[in-house]
Short mmCIF file of N, CA and C in Angstrom, two decimals:
data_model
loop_
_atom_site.label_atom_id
_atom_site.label_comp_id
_atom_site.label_asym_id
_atom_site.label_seq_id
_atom_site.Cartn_x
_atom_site.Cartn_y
_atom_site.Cartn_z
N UNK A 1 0.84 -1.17 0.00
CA UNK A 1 0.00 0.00 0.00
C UNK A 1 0.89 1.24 0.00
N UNK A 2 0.51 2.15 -0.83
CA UNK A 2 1.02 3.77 -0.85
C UNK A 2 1.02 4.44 0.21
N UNK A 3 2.32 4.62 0.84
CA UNK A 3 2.27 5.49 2.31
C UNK A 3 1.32 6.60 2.15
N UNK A 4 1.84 7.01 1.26
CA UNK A 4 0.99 8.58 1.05
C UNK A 4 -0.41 8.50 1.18
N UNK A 5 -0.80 7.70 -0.01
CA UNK A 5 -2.41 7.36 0.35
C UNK A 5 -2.90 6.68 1.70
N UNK A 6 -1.93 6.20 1.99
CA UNK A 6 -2.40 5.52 3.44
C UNK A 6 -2.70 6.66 4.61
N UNK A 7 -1.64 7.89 4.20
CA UNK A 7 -1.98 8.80 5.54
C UNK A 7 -3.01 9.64 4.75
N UNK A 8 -3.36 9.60 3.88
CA UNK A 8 -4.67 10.27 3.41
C UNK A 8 -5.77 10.00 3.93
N UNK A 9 -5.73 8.58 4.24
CA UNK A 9 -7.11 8.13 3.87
C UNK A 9 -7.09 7.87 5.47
N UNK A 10 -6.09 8.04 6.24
CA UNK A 10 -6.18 7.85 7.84
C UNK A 10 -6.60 9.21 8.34
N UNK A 11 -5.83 9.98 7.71
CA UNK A 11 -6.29 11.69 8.06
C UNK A 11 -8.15 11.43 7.75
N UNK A 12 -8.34 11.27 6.59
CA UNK A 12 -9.70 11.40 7.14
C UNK A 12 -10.84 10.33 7.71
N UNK A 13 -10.20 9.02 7.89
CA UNK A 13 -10.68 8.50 8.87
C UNK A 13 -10.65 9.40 10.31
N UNK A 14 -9.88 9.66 10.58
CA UNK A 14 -9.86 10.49 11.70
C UNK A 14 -10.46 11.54 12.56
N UNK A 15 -10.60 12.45 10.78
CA UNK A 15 -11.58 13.63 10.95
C UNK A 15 -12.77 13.05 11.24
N UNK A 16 -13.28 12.11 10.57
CA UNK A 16 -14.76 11.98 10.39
C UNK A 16 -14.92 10.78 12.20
N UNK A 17 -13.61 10.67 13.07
CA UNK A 17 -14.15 9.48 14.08
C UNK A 17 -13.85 11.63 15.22
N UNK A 18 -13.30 12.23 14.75
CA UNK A 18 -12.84 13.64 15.80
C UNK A 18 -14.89 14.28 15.32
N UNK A 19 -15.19 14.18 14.65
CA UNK A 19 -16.71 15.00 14.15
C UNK A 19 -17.73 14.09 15.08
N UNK A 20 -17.50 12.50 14.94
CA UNK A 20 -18.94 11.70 15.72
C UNK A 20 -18.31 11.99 16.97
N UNK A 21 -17.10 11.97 17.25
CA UNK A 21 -16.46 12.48 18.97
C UNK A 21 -17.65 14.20 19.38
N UNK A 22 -17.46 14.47 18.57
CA UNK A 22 -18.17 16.12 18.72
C UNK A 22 -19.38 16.07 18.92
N UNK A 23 -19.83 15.77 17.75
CA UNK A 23 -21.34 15.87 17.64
C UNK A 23 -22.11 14.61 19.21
N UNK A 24 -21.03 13.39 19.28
CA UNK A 24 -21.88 12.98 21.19
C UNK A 24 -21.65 13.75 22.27
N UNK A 25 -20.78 14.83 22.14
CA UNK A 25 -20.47 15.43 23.40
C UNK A 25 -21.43 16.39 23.16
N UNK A 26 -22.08 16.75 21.60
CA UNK A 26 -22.87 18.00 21.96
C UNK A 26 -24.32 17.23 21.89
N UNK A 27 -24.64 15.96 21.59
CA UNK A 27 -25.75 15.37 22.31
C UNK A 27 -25.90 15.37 23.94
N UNK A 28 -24.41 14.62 24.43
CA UNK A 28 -24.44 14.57 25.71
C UNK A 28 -26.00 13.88 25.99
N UNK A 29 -26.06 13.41 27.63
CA UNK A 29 -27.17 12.79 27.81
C UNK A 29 -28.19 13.22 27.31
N UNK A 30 -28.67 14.67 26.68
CA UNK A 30 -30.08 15.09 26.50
C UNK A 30 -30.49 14.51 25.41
N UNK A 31 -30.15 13.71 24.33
CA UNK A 31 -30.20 12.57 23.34
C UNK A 31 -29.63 11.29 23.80
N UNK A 32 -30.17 10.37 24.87
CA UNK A 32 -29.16 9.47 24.38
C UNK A 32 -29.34 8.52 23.25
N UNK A 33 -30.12 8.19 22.56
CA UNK A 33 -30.23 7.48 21.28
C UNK A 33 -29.32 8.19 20.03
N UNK A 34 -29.39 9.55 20.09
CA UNK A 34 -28.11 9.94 18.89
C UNK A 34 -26.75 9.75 19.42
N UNK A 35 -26.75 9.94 21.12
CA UNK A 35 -25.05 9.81 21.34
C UNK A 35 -24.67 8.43 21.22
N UNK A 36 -26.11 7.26 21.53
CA UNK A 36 -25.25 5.93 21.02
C UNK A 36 -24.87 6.26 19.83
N UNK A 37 -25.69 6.54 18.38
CA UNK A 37 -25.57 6.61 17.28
C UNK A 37 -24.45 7.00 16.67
N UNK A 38 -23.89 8.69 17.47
CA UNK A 38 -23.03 8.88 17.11
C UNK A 38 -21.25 8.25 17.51
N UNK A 39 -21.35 7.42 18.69
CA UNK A 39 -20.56 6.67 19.50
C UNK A 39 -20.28 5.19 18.44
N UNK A 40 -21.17 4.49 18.25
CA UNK A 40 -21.36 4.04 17.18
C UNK A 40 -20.31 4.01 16.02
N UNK A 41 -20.78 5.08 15.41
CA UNK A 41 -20.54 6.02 13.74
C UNK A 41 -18.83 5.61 14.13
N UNK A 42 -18.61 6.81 15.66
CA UNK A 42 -17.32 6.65 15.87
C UNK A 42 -16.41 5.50 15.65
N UNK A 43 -16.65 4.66 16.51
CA UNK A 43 -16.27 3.00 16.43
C UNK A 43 -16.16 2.13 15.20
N UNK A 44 -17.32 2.36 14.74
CA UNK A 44 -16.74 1.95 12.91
C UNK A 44 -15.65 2.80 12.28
N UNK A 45 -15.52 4.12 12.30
CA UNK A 45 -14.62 4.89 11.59
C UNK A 45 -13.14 3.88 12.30
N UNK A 46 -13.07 4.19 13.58
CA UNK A 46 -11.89 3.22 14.41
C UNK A 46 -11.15 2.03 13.74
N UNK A 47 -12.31 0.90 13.50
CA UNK A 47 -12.56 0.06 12.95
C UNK A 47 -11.58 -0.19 11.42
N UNK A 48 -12.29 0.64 10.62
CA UNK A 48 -11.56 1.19 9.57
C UNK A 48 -10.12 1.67 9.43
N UNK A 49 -9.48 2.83 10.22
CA UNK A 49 -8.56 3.05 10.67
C UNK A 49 -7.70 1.60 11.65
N UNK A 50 -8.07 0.78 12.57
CA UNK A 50 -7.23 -0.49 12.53
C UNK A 50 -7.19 -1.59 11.24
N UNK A 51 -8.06 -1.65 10.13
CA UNK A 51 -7.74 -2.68 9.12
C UNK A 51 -6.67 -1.62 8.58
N UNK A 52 -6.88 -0.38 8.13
CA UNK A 52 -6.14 0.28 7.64
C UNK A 52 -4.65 0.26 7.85
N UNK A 53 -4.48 0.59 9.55
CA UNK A 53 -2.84 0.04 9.81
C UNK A 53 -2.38 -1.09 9.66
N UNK A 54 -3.58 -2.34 9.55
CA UNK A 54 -3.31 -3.86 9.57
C UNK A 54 -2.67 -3.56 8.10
N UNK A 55 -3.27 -3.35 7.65
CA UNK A 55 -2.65 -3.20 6.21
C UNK A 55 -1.63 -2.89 5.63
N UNK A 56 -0.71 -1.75 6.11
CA UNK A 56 0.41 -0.99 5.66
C UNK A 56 1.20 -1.77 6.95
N UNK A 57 0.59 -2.68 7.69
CA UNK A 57 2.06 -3.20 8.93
C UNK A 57 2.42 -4.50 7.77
N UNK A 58 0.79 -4.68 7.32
CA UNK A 58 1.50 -6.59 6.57
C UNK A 58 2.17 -5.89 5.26
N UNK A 59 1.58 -4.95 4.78
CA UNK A 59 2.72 -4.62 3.21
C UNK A 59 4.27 -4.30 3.56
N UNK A 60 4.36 -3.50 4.94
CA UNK A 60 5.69 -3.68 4.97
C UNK A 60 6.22 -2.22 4.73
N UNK A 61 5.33 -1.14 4.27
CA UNK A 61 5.28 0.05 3.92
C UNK A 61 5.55 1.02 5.03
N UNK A 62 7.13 1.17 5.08
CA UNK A 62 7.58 2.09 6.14
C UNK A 62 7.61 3.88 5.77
N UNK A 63 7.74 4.16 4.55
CA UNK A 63 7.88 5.18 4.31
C UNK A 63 9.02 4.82 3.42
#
């Protein structure tokens, strides 16, 4: 895998797990069905971001 693209595509895994981080703190308890939702959202983005490093550890792609 392409380092470069790899930190691309982690940068915005990231953004989008730092936005569902946001948007549950500004649910906070007075939603809790969107802060699971958005807690959730988070955890898959995560998700994504660990196959992602699984990936560039087995290619071997140090930079």
């Amino acid at each position: 895998m392409d380092l470069k693209a790899a930190e691309a595509e982690m940068e915005v895994i990231l953004d989008a797990v730092g936005y569902e981080l946001t948007e549950a703190r500004r649910f906070g308890l007075k939603d809790p069905d969107r802060l699971r939702r958005a807690v959730k959202r988070a955890r898959d983005h995560l998700d994504d971001a660990d196959v992602l490093a699984g990936a560039i550890l087995v290619t071997g792609d140090d930079g």
